[in-house]
Coordinates of C-alpha atoms and ligand atoms in Angstrom, one line a residue:
X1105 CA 0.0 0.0 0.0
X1106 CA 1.5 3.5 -1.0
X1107 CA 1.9 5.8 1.7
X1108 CA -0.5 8.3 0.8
X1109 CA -3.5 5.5 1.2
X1110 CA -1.9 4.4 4.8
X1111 CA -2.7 8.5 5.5
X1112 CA -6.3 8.4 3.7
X1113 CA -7.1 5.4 5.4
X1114 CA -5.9 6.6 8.8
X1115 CA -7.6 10.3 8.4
X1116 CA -11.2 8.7 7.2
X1117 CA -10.6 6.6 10.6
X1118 CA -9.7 9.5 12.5
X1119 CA -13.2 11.3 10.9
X1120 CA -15.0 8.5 11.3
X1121 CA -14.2 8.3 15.2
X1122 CA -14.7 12.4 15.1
X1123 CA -17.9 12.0 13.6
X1124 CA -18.7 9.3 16.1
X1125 CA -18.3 11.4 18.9
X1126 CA -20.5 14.2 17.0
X1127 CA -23.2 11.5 17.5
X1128 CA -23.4 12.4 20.8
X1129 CA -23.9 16.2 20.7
X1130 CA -27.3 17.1 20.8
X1131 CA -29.1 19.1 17.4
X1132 CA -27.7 22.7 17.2
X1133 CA -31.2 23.2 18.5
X1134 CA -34.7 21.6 17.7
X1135 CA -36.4 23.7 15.2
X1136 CA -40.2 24.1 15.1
X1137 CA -41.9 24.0 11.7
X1138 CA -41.9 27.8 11.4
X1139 CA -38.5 27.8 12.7
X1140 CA -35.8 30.0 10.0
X1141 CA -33.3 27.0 9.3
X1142 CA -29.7 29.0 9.3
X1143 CA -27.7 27.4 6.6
X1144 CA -23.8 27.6 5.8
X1145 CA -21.5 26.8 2.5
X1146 CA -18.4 25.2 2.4
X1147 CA -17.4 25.9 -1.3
X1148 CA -19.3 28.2 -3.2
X1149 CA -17.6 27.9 -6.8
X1150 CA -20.0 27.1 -9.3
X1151 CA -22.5 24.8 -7.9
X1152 CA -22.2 26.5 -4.4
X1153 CA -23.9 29.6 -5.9
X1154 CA -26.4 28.0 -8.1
X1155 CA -27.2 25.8 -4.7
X1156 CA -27.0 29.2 -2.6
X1157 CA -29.6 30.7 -4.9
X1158 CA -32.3 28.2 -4.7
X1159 CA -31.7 27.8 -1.6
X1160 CA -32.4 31.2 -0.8
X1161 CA -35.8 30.0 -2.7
X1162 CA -36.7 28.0 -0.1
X1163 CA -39.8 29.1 3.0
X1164 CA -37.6 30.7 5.3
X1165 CA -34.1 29.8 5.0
X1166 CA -31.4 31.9 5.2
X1167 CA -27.7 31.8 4.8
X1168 CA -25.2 32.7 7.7
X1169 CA -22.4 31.6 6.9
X1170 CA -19.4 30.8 4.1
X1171 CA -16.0 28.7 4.0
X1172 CA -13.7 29.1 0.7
X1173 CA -10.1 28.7 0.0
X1174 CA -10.2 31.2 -2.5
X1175 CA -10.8 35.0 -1.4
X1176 CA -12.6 35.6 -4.6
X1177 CA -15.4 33.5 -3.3
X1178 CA -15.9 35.1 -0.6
X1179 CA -17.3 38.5 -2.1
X1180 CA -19.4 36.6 -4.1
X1181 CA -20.9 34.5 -1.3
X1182 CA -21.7 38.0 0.4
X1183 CA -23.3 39.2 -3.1
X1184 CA -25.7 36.4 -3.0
X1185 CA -26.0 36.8 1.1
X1186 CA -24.7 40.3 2.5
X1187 CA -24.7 39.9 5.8
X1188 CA -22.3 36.5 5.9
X1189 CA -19.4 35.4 7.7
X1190 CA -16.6 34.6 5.4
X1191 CA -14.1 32.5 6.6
X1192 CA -10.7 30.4 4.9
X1193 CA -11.0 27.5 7.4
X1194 CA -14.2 25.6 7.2
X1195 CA -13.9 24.5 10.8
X1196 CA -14.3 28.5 11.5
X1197 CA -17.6 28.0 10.1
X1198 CA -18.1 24.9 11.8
X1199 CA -17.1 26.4 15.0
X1200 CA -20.2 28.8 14.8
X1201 CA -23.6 27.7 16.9
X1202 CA -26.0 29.5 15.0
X1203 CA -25.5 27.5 11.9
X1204 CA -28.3 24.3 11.8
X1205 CA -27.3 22.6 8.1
X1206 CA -24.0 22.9 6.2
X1207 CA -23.9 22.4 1.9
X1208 CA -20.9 21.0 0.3
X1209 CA -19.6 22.0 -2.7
X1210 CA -16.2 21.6 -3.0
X1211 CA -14.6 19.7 -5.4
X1212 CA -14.7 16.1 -5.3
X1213 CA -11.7 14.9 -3.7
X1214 CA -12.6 17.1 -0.2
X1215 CA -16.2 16.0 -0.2
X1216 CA -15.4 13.3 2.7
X1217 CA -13.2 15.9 4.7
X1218 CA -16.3 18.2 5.3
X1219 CA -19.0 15.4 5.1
X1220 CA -17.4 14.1 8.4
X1221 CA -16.4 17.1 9.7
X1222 CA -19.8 18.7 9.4
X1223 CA -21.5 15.8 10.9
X1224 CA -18.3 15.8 14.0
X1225 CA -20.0 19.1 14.2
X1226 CA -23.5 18.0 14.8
X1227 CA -24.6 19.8 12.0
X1228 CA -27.2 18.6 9.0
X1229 CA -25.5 17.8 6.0
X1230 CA -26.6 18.3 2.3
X1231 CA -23.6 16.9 0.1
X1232 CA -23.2 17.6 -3.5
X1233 CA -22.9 14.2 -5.8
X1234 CA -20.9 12.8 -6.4
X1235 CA -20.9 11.8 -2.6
X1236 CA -16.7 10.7 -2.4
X1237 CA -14.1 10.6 -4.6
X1238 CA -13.4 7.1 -3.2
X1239 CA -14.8 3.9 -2.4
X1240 CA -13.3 3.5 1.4
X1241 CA -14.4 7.0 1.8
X1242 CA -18.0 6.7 0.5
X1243 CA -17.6 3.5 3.3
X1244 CA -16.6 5.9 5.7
X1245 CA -19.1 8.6 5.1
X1246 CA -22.0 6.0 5.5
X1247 CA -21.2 4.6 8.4
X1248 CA -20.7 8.1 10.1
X1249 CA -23.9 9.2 8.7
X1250 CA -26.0 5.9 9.8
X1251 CA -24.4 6.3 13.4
X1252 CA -25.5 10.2 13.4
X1253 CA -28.9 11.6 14.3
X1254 CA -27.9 14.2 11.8
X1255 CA -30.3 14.8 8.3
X1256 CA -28.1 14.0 5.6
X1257 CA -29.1 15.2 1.9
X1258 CA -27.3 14.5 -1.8
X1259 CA -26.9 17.1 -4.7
X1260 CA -28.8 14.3 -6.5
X1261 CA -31.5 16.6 -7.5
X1262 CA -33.0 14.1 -10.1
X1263 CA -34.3 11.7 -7.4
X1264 CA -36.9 14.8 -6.5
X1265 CA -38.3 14.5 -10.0
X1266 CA -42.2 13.6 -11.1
X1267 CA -40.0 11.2 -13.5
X1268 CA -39.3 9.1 -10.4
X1269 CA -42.8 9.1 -8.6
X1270 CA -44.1 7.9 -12.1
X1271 CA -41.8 5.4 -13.6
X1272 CA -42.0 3.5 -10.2
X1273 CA -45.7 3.5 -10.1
X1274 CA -45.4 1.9 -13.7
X1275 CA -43.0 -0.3 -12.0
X1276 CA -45.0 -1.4 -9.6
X1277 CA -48.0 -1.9 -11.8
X1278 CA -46.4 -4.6 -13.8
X1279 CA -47.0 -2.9 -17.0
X1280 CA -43.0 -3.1 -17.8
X1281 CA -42.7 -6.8 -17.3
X1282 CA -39.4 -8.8 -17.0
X1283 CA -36.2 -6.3 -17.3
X1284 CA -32.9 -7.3 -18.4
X1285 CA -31.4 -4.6 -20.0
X1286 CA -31.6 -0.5 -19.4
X1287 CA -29.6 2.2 -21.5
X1288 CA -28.2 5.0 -21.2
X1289 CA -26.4 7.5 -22.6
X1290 CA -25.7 11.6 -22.5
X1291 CA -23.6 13.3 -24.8
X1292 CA -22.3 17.4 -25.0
X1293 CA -19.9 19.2 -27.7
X1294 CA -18.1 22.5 -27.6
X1295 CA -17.0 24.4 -30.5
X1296 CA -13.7 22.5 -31.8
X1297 CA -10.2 23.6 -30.1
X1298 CA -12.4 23.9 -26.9
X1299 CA -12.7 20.8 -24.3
X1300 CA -16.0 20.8 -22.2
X1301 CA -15.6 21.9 -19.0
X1302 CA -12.6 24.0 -19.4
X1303 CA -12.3 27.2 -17.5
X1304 CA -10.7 30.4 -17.7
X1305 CA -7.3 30.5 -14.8
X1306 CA -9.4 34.3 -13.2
X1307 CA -6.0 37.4 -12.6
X1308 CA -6.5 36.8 -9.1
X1309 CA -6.0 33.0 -8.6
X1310 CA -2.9 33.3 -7.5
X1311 CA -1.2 31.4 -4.3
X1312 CA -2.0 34.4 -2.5
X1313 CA -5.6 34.5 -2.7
X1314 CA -5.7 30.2 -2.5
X1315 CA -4.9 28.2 0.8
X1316 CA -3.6 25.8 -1.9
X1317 CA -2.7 23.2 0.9
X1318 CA -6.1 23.0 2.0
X1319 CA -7.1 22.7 -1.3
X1320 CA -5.0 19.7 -2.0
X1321 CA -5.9 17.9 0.9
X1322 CA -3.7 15.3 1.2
X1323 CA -2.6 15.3 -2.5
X1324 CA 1.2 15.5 -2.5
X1325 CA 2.7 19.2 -2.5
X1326 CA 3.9 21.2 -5.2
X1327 CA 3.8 24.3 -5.7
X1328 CA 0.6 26.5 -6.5
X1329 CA -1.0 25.7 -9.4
X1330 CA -3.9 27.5 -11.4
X1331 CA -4.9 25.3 -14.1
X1332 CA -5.2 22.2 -11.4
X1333 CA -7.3 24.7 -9.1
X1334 CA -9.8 26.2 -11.1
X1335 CA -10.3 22.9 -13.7
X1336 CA -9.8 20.4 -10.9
X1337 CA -12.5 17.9 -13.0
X1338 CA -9.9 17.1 -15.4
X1339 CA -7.9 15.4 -13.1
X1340 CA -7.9 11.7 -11.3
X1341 CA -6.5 13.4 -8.2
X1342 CA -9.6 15.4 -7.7
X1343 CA -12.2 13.9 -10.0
X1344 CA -13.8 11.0 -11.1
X1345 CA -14.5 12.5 -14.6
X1346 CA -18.1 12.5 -16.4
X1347 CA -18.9 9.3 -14.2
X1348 CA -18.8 11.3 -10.9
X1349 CA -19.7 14.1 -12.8
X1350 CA -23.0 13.0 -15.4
X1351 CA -23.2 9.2 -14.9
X1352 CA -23.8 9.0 -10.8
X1353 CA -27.5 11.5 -11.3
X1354 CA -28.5 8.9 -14.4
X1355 CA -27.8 5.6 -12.2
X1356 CA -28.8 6.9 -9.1
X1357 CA -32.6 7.7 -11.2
X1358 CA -32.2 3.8 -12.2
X1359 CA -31.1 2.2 -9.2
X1360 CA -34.1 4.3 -7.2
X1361 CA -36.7 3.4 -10.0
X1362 CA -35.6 -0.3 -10.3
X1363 CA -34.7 -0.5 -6.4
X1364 CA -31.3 -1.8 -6.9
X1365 CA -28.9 -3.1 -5.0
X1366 CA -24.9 -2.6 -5.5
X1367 CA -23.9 -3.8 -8.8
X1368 CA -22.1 -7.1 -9.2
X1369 CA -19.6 -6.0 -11.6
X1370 CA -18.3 -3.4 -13.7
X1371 CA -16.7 -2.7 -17.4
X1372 CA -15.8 0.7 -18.8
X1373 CA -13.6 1.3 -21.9
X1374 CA -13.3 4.8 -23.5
X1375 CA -10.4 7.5 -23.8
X1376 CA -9.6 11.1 -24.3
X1377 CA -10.7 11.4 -27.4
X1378 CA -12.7 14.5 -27.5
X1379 CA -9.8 17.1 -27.2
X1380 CA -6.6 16.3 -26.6
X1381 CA -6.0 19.1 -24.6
X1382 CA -4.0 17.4 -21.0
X1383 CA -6.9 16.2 -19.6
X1384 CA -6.7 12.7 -17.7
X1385 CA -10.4 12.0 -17.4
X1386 CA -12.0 10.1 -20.5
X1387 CA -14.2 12.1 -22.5
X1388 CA -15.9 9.2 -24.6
X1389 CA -17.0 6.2 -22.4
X1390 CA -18.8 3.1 -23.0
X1391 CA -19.5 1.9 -19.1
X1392 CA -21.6 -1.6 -18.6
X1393 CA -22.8 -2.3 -14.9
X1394 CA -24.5 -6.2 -13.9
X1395 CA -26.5 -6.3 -11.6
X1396 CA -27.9 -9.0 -9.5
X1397 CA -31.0 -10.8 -10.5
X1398 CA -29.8 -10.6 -14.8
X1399 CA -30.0 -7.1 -15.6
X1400 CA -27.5 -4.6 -17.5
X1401 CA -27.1 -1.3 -17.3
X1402 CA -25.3 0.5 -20.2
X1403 CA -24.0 4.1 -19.9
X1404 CA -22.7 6.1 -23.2
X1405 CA -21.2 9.4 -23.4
X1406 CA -19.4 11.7 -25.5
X1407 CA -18.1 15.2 -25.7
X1408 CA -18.3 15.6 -29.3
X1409 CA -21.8 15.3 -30.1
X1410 CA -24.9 16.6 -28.3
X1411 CA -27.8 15.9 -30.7
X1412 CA -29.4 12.7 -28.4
X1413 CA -29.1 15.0 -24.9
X1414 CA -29.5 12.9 -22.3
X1415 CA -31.5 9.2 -22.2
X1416 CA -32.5 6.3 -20.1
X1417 CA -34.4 3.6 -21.6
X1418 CA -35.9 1.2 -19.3
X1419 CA -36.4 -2.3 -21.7
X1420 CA -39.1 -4.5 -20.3
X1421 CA -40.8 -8.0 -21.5
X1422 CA -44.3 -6.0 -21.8
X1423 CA -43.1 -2.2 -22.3
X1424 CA -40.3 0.5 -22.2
X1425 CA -39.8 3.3 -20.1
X1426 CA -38.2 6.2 -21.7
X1427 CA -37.1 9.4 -19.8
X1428 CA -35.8 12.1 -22.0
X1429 CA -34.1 15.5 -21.4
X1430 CA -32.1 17.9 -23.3
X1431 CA -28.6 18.6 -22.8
X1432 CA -27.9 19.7 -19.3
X1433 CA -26.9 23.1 -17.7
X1434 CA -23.3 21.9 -16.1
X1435 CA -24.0 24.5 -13.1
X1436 CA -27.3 24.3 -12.3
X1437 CA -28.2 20.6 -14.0
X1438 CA -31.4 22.0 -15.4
X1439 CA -32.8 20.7 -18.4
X1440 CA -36.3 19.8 -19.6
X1441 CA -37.4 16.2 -19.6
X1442 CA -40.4 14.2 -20.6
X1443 CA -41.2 10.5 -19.3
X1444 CA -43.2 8.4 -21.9
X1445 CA -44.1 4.4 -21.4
X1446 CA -44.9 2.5 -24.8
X1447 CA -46.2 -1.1 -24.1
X1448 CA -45.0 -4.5 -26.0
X1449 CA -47.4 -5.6 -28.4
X1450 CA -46.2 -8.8 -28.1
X1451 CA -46.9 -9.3 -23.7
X1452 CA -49.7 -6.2 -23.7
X1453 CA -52.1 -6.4 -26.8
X1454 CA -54.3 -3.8 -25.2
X1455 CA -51.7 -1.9 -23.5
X1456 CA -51.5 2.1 -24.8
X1457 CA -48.8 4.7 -24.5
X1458 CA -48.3 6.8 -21.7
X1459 CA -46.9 9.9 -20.4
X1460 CA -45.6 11.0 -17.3
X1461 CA -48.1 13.7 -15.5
X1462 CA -46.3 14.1 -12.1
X1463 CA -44.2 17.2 -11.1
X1464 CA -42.0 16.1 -8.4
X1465 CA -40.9 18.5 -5.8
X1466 CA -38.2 21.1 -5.2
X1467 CA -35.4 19.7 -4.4
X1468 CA -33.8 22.2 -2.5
X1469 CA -36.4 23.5 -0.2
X1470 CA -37.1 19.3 0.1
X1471 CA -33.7 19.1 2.2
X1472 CA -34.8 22.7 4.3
X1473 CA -38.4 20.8 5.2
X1474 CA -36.4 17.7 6.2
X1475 CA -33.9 19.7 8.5
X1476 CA -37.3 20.8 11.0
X1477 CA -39.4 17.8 10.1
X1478 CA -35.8 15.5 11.0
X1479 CA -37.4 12.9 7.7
X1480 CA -35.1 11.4 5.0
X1481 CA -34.6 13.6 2.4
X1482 CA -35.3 12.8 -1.2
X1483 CA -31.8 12.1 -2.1
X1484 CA -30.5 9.7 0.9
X1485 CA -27.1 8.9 2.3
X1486 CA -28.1 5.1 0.7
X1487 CA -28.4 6.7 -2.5
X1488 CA -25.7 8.8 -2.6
X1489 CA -23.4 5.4 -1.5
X1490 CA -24.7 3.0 -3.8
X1491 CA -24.3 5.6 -6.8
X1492 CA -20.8 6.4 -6.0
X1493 CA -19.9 2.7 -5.4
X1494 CA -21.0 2.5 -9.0
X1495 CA -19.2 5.2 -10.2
X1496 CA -16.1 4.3 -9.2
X1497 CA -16.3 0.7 -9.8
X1498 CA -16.7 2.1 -13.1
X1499 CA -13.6 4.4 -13.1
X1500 CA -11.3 1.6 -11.7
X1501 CA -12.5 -0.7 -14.4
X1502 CA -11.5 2.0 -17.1
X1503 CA -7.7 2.9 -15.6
X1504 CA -7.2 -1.0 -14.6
X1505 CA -8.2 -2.2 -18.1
X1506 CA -10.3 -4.9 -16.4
X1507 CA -13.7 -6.2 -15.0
X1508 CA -13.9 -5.4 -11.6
X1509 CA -16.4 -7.1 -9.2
X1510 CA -17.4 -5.9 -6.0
X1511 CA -15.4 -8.6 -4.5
X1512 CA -12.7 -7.3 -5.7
X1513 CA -13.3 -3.9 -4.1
X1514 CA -14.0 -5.6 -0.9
X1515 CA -18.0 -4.8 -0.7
X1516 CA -21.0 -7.3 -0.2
X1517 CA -24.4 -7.0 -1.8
X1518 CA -25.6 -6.6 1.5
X1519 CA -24.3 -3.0 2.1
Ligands
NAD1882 N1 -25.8 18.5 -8.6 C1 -25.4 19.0 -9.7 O1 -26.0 18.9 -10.8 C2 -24.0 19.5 -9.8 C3 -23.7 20.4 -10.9 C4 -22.4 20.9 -10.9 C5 -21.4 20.6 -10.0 N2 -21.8 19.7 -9.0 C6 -20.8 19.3 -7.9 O2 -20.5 20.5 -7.2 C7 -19.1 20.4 -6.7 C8 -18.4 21.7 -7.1 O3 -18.3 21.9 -8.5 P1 -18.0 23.3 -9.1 O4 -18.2 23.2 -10.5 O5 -18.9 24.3 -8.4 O6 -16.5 23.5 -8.7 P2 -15.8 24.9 -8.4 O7 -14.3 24.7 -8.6 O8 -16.4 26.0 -9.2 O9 -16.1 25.3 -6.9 C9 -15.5 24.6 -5.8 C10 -15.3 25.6 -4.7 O10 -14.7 24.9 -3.6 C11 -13.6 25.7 -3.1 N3 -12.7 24.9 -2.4 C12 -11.7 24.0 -2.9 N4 -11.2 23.3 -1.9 C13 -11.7 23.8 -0.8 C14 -11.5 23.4 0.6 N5 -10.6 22.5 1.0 N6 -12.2 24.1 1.6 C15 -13.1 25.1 1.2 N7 -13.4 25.4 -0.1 C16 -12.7 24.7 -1.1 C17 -13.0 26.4 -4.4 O11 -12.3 27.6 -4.1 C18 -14.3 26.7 -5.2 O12 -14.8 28.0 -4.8 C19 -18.5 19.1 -7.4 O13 -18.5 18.1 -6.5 C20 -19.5 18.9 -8.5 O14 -19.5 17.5 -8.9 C21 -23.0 19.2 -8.9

């Protein structure tokens, strides 16, 4: 084992104990359903402020409180919330007692830092996907959040949609039949010479404005980098690529509609084939995920072509389930869908197309309800596990060049 892992393994322990002793702090305080829920942000980049506007959305919410290691993000935290404390450290804003739930948006390789941290805090917890960059850590996270009393949410803002609520009560009805096989697929382009997700290095993201050792979190040092900062998705170290990034909201929608456990095995081929432009992460992937009980999953994507948006087809003896949307906003993850079932002539002679009526519910203001009603949130700590065990089974499969089964990775279907 290198010597990094040794340290990972021996931090998550370290959080997990921290976390365990969080258990035994009582709620910040119990709120009452007209109660203001005071939120805080650790990481408002992109996402942060997307999330810190429709949060601001939600029946009496407010924010108090932001941490960033990057003093640009501060003054625009206090744009979207005037009023804030601003702080470098997130354990500043951790520290604070009038702060009931704490969002994560940092980049992916620091989401299990603050995940335990806020729930050593005994604070609620909403946690963008994908929920860890790593399998033992998505171990670790679970198991501190099944031990806490805390509410834990999961940036998985498709399990809040009407698509959800419907396809399962189609499910349920019988009118899909025996599945085997489900595909999927989303695809994006940019304008030749420029790679998707590629961003602008701002004047001012220099190591004087970045605590660029917090940032790296364990990663080895060197010195201050820019490029590695601000397009941090390009890279293993930090990212899990379009699979932590696209694929985790697209399985976590299959696994909730089909009620699936962990996957028995993975497959993933694909490259950088898009634009060649020092990027690690694959661009174009072809992932294939068995389940137990004979079923496939297949997941598609590509960076050069955006014509087919984004798909799931759910293949059934006696009808499909088909969930459409168009190409996805990479900040906010909005798009506009449409959830049709077309029945099997062969199993359901009578059977007639149908289309999803249902709205589904805010995500956002969903997790603010949960934090004064203490109830699961749409998007669960299960959820957000199972999807990232999937996702990186997926990833491992792609850099090791081979099937990997969850033996392998040391997990049971039981989990
Ligand atoms: N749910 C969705 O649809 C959705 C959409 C986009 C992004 N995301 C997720 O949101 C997260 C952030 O993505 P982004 O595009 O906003 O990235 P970003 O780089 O724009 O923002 C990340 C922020 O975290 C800060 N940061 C980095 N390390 C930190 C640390 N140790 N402590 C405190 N702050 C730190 C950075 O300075 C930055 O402001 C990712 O996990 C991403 O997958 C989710």
């Amino acid at each position: 084992m290198k010597n990094t892992e040794i340290k990972r393994r021996e931090f998550l322990k370290q959080a997990a104990a921290g976390a365990a002793i969080g258990l035994a702090m009582p709620a910040s305080r119990v709120l009452g359903a007209n109660d203001r829920v005071r939120l805080g942000i650790i990481g408002p980049g992109a996402r942060g402020q997307e999330l810190m506007r429709e949060f601001l959305k939600a029946p009496n919410a407010e924010f108090v409180a932001a941490a960033d290691v990057y003093t640009r993000r501060h003054d625009e935290a206090k744009r979207l919330a005037p009023g804030i404390q601003t702080f470098n450290d997130h354990r500043r804003l951790l520290d604070l007692k009038d702060v009931d739930a704490v969002l994560v948006a940092t980049p992916l390789h620091c989401h299990a830092r603050h995940f335990l941290d806020v729930l050593a805090a005994g604070k609620d917890l909403y946690c963008e996907k994908t929920m860890t960059w790593s399998i033992p850590e998505a171990e670790a996270c679970l198991e501190a959040a099944r031990k806490s009393k805390r509410v834990v949410g999961i940036g998985l803002q498709h399990q809040s949609s009407g698509e959800l609520v419907d396809a399962k009560t189609w499910l349920k009805d019988g009118i899909v039949g025996k599945i085997t096989s489900v595909e999927s697929w989303m695809g994006r382009n940019t304008p030749r010479g420029k790679g998707q997700w590629v961003r602008q290095v701002p004047a001012d993201c220099t190591a004087a404005n970045v605590q660029w050792d917090a940032f790296l979190n364990g990663r080895s040092r060197r010195p201050f980098d820019g490029n590695q900062f601000i397009n941090w998705r390009l890279f293993w170290e930090f990212s899990g690529g379009n699979v932590t990034e696209n694929m985790v909201h697209q399985v976590a929608w299959i696994m909730r509609a089909l009620d699936l456990p962990l996957p028995t095995a993975a497959y993933m081929s694909g490259g950088v084939f898009s634009e060649k432009d020092g990027r690690e992460v694959p661009d174009t992937i072809a992932a294939t995920l068995d389940f137990p009980g004979d079923l496939v999953i297949t997941w598609q994507s590509t960076f050069s072509n955006k014509h087919y948006g984004l798909g799931d087809r759910i293949l059934g003896s006696h009808g499909s389930i088909e969930r459409l949307q168009g190409v996805t906003d990479m900040v906010s993850g909005r798009s506009h869908s449409s959830l049709r079932y077309y029945p099997e002539k062969d199993n359901r002679a009578d059977g007639v197309a149908l289309e999803g009526q249902s709205k589904g519910t805010d995500h956002y203001a969903n997790f603010v309800e949960c934090v004064r009603s203490r109830k699961q949130p749409n998007a669960s700590v299960e959820i957000g596990y199972r999807s990232a065990v999937v996702g990186h089974m997926a990833n491992m499969s792609y850099r090791q060049k081979q099937r990997v089964t969850l033996e392998s990775v040391g997990l049971t279907a039981s989990r």
